[in-house]
PDB file of C-alpha atoms and ligand atoms in Angstrom:
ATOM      1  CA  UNK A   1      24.585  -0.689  70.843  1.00 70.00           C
ATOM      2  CA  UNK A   2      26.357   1.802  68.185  1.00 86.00           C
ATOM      3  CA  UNK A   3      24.247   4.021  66.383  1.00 94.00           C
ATOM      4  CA  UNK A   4      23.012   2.715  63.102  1.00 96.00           C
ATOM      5  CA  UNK A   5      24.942   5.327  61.336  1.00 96.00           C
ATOM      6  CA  UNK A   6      28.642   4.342  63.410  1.00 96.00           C
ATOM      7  CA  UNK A   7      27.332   0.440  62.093  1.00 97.00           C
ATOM      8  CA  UNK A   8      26.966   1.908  58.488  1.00 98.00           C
ATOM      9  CA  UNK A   9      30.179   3.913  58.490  1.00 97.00           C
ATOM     10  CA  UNK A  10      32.210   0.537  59.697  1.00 97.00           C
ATOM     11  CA  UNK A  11      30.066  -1.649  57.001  1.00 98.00           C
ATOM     12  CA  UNK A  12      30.752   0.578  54.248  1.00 98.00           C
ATOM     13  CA  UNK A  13      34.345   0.749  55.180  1.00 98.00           C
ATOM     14  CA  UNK A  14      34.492  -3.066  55.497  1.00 98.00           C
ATOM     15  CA  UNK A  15      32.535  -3.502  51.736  1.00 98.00           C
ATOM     16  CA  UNK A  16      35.056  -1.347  50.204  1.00 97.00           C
ATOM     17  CA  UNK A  17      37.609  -3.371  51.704  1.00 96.00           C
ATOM     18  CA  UNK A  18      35.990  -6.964  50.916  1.00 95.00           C
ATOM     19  CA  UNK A  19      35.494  -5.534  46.773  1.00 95.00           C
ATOM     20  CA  UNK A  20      37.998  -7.159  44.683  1.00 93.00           C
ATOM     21  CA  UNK A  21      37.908  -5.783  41.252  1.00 88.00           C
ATOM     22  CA  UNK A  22      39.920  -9.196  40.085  1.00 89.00           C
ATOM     23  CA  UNK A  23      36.800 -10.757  40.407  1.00 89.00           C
ATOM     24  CA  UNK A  24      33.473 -11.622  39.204  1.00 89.00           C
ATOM     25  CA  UNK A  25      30.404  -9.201  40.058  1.00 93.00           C
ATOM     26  CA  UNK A  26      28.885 -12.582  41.936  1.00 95.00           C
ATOM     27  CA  UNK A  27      31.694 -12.746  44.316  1.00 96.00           C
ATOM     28  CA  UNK A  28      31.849  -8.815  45.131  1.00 97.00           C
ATOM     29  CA  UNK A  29      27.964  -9.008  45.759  1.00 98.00           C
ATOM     30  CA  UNK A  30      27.637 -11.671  46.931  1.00 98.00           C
ATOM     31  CA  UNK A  31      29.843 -11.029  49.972  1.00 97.00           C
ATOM     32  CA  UNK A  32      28.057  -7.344  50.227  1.00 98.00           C
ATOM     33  CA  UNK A  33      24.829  -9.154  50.823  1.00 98.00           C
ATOM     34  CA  UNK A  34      26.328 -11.417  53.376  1.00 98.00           C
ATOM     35  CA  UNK A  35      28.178  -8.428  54.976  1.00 98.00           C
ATOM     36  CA  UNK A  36      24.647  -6.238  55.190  1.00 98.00           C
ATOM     37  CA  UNK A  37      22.804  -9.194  56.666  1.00 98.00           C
ATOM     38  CA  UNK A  38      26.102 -10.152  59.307  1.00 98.00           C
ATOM     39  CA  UNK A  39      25.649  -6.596  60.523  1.00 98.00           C
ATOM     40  CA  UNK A  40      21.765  -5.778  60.584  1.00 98.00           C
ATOM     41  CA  UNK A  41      20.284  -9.546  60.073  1.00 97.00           C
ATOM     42  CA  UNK A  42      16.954  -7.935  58.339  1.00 97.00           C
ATOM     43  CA  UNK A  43      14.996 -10.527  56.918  1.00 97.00           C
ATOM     44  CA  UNK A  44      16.066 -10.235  53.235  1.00 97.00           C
ATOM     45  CA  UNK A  45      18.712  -8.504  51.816  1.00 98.00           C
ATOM     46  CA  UNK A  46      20.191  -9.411  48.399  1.00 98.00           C
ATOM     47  CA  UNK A  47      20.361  -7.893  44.457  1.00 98.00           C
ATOM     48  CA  UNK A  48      18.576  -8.615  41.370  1.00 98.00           C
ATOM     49  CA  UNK A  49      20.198  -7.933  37.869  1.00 98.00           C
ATOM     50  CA  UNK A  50      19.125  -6.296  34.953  1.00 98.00           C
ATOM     51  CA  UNK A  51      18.937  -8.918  32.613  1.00 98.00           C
ATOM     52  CA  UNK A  52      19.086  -9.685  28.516  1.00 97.00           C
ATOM     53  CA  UNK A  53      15.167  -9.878  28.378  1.00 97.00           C
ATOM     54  CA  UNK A  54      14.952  -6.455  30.030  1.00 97.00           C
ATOM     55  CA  UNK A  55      13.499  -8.070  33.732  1.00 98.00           C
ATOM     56  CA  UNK A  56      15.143  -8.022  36.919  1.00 98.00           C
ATOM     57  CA  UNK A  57      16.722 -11.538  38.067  1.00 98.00           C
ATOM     58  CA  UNK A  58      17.221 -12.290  40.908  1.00 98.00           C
ATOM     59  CA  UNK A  59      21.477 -12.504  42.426  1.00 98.00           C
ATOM     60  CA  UNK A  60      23.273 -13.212  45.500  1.00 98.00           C
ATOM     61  CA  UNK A  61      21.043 -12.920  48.580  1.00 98.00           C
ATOM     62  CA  UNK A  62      20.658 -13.990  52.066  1.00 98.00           C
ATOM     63  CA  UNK A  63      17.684 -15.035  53.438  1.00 97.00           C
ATOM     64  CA  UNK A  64      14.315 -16.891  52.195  1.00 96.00           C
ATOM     65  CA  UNK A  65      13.917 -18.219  48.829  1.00 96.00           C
ATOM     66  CA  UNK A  66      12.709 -15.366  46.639  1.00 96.00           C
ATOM     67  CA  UNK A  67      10.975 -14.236  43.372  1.00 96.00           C
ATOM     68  CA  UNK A  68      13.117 -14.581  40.405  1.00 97.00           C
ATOM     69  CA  UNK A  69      11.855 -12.594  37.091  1.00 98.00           C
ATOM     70  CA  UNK A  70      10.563  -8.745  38.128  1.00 98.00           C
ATOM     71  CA  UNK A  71       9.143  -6.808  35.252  1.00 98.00           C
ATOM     72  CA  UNK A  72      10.284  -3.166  34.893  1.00 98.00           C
ATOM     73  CA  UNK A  73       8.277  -1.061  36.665  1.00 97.00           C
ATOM     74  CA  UNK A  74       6.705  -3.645  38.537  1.00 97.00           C
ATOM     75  CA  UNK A  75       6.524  -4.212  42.324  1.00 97.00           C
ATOM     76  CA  UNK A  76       9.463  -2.156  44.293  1.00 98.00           C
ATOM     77  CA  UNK A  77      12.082  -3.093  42.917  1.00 98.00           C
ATOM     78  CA  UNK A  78      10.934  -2.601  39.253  1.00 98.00           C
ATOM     79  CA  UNK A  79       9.491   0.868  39.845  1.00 98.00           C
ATOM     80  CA  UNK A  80      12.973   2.239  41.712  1.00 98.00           C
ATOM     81  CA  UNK A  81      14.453   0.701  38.205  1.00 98.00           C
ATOM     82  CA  UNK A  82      12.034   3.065  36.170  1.00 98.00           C
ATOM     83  CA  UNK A  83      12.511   5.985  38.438  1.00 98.00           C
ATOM     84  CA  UNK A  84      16.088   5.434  39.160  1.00 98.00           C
ATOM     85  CA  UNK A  85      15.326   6.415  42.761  1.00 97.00           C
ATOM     86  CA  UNK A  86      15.613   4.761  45.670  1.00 98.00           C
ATOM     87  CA  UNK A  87      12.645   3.621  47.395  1.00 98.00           C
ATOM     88  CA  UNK A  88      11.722   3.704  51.097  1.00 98.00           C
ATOM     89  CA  UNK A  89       8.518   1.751  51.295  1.00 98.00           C
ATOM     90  CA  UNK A  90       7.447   2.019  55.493  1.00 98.00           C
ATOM     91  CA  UNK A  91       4.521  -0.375  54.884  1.00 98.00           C
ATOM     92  CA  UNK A  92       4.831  -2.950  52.107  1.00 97.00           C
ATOM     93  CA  UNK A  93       0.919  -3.515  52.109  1.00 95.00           C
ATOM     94  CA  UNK A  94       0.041   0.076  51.089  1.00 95.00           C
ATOM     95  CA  UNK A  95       2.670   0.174  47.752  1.00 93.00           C
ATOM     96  CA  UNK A  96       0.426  -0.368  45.223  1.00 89.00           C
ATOM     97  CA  UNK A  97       1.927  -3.405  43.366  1.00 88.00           C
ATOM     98  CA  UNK A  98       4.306  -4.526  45.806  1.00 89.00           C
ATOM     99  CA  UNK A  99       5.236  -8.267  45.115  1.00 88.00           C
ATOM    100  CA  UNK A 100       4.917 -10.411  48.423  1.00 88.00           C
ATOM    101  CA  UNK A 101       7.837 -12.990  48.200  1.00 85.00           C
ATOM    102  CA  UNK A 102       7.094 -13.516  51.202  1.00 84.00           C
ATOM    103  CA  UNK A 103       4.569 -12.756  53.674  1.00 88.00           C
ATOM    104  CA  UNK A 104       6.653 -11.692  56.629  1.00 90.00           C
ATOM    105  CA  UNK A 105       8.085  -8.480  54.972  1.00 93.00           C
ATOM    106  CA  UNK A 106       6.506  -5.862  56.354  1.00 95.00           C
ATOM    107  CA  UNK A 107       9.110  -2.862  55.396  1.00 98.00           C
ATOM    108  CA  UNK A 108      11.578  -2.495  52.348  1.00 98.00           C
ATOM    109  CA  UNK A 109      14.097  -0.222  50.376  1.00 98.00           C
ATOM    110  CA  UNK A 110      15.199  -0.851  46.838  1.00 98.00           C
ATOM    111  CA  UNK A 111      18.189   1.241  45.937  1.00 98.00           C
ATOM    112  CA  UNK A 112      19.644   1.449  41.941  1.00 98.00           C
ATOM    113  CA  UNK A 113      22.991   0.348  41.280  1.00 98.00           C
ATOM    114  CA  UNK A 114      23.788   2.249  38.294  1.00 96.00           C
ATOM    115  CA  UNK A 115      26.201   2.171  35.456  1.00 94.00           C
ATOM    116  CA  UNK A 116      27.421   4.724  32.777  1.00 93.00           C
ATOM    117  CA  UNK A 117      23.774   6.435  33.696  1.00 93.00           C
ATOM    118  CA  UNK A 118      21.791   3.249  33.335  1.00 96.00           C
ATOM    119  CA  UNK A 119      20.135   1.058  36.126  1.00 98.00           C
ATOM    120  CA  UNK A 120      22.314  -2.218  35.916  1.00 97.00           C
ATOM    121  CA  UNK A 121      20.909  -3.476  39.044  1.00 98.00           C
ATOM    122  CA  UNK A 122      18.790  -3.166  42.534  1.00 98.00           C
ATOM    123  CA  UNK A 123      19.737  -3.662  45.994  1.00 98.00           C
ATOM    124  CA  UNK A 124      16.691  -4.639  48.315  1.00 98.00           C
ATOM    125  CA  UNK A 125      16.619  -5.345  51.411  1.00 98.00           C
ATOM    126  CA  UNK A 126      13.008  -6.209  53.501  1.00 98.00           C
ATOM    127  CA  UNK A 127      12.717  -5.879  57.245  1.00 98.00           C
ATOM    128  CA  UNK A 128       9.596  -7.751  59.040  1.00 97.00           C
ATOM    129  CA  UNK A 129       9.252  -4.962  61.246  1.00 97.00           C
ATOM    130  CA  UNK A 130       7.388  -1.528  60.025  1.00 98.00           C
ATOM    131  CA  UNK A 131       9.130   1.853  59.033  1.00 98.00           C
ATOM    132  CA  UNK A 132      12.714   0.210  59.521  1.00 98.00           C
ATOM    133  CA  UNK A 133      14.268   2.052  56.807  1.00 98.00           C
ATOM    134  CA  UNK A 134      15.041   5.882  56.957  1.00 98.00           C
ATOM    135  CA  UNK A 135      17.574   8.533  55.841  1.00 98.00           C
ATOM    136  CA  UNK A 136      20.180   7.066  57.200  1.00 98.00           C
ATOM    137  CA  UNK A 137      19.665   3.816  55.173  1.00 98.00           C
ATOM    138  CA  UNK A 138      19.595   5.470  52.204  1.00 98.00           C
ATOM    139  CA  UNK A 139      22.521   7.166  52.430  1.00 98.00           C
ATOM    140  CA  UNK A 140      24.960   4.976  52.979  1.00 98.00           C
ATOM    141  CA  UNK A 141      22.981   2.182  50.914  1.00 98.00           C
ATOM    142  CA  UNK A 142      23.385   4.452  47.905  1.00 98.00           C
ATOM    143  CA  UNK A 143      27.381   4.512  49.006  1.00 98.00           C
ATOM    144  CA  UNK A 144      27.334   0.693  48.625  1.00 98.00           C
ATOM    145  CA  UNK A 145      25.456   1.073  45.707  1.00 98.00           C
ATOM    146  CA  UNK A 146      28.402   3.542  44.287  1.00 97.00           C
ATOM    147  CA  UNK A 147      30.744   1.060  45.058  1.00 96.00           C
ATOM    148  CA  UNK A 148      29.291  -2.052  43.565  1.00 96.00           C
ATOM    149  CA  UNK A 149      28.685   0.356  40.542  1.00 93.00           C
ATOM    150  CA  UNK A 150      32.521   0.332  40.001  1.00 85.00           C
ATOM    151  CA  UNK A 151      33.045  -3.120  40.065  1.00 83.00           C
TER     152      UNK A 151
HETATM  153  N1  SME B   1       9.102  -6.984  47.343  1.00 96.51           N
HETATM  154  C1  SME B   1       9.865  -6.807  46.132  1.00 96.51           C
HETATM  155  C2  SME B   1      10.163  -8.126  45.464  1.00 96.51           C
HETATM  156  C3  SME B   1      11.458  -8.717  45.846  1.00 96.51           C
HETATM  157  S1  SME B   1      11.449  -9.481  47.313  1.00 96.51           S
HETATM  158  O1  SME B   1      11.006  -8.604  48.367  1.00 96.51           O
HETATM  159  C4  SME B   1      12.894 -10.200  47.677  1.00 96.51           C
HETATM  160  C5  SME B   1       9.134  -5.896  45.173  1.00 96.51           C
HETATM  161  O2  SME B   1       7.986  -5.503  45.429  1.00 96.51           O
HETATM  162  O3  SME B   1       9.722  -5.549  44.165  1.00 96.51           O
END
């Protein structure tokens, strides 16, 4: 097996190839989620949008049916919208506030997608295994993130 950062380098490669600026957001995240979950299969990986009534709704995904409205600052994803940070969370059950969309997450990291300096949207992605998500993630999960934040 490759190291998880030679997977991330060909992933982010393939991404930037697979983003078509012709089209609609949904297509060009869409297929990121389904290229994230073809490579590491986690057990949710998918984006919600900032929308008109200031929550986060839910996108394109792969995996388990999922929560749909997120308040700012609420659960994960809302609080790496307020902080514009990503967040590594190595145990779900001791984030104060997490939201449970389901019950076999166990591990998760929420990473801003940000336009013209404002959060537009959130990438998550929730492992049922514990401390899956390091360094490594984040770095080249903020690269996606840069290069959704162009299209
Ligand atoms: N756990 C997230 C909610 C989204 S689901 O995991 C898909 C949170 O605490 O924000």
């Amino acid at each position: 097996m490759e190291t998880k950062e030679v997977r991330y380098l060909s992933l982010v490669a393939q991404i930037n190839a697979l983003i078509d600026t012709r089209c609609s957001e949904i297509a060009n995240y869409a297929n990121t989620a389904a290229a994230i979950q073809n490579e590491f299969k986690h057990w949710w990986c998918g984006f919600y949008f900032v929308n008109a009534n200031n929550q986060l709704e839910l996108g394109p995904f792969q995996g388990p049916v999922a929560c749909t409205l997120i308040d700012f600052n609420k659960g994960v994803c809302g609080t790496a919208w307020a902080k514009k940070e990503t967040i590594l969370v190595p145990n779900v059950h001791e984030f104060e506030g997490h939201i449970a969309c389901s019950s076999e997450s166990n591990s998760e990291i929420v990473v801003p997608i940000m336009k013209n300096g404002v959060v537009y949207a959130v990438l998550d992605i929730d492992s049922t295994e514990y401390n899956t998500f390091d360094a490594i993630d984040e770095k080249y999960l903020m690269q996606i993130a840069d290069l959704l934040s162009n299209c």
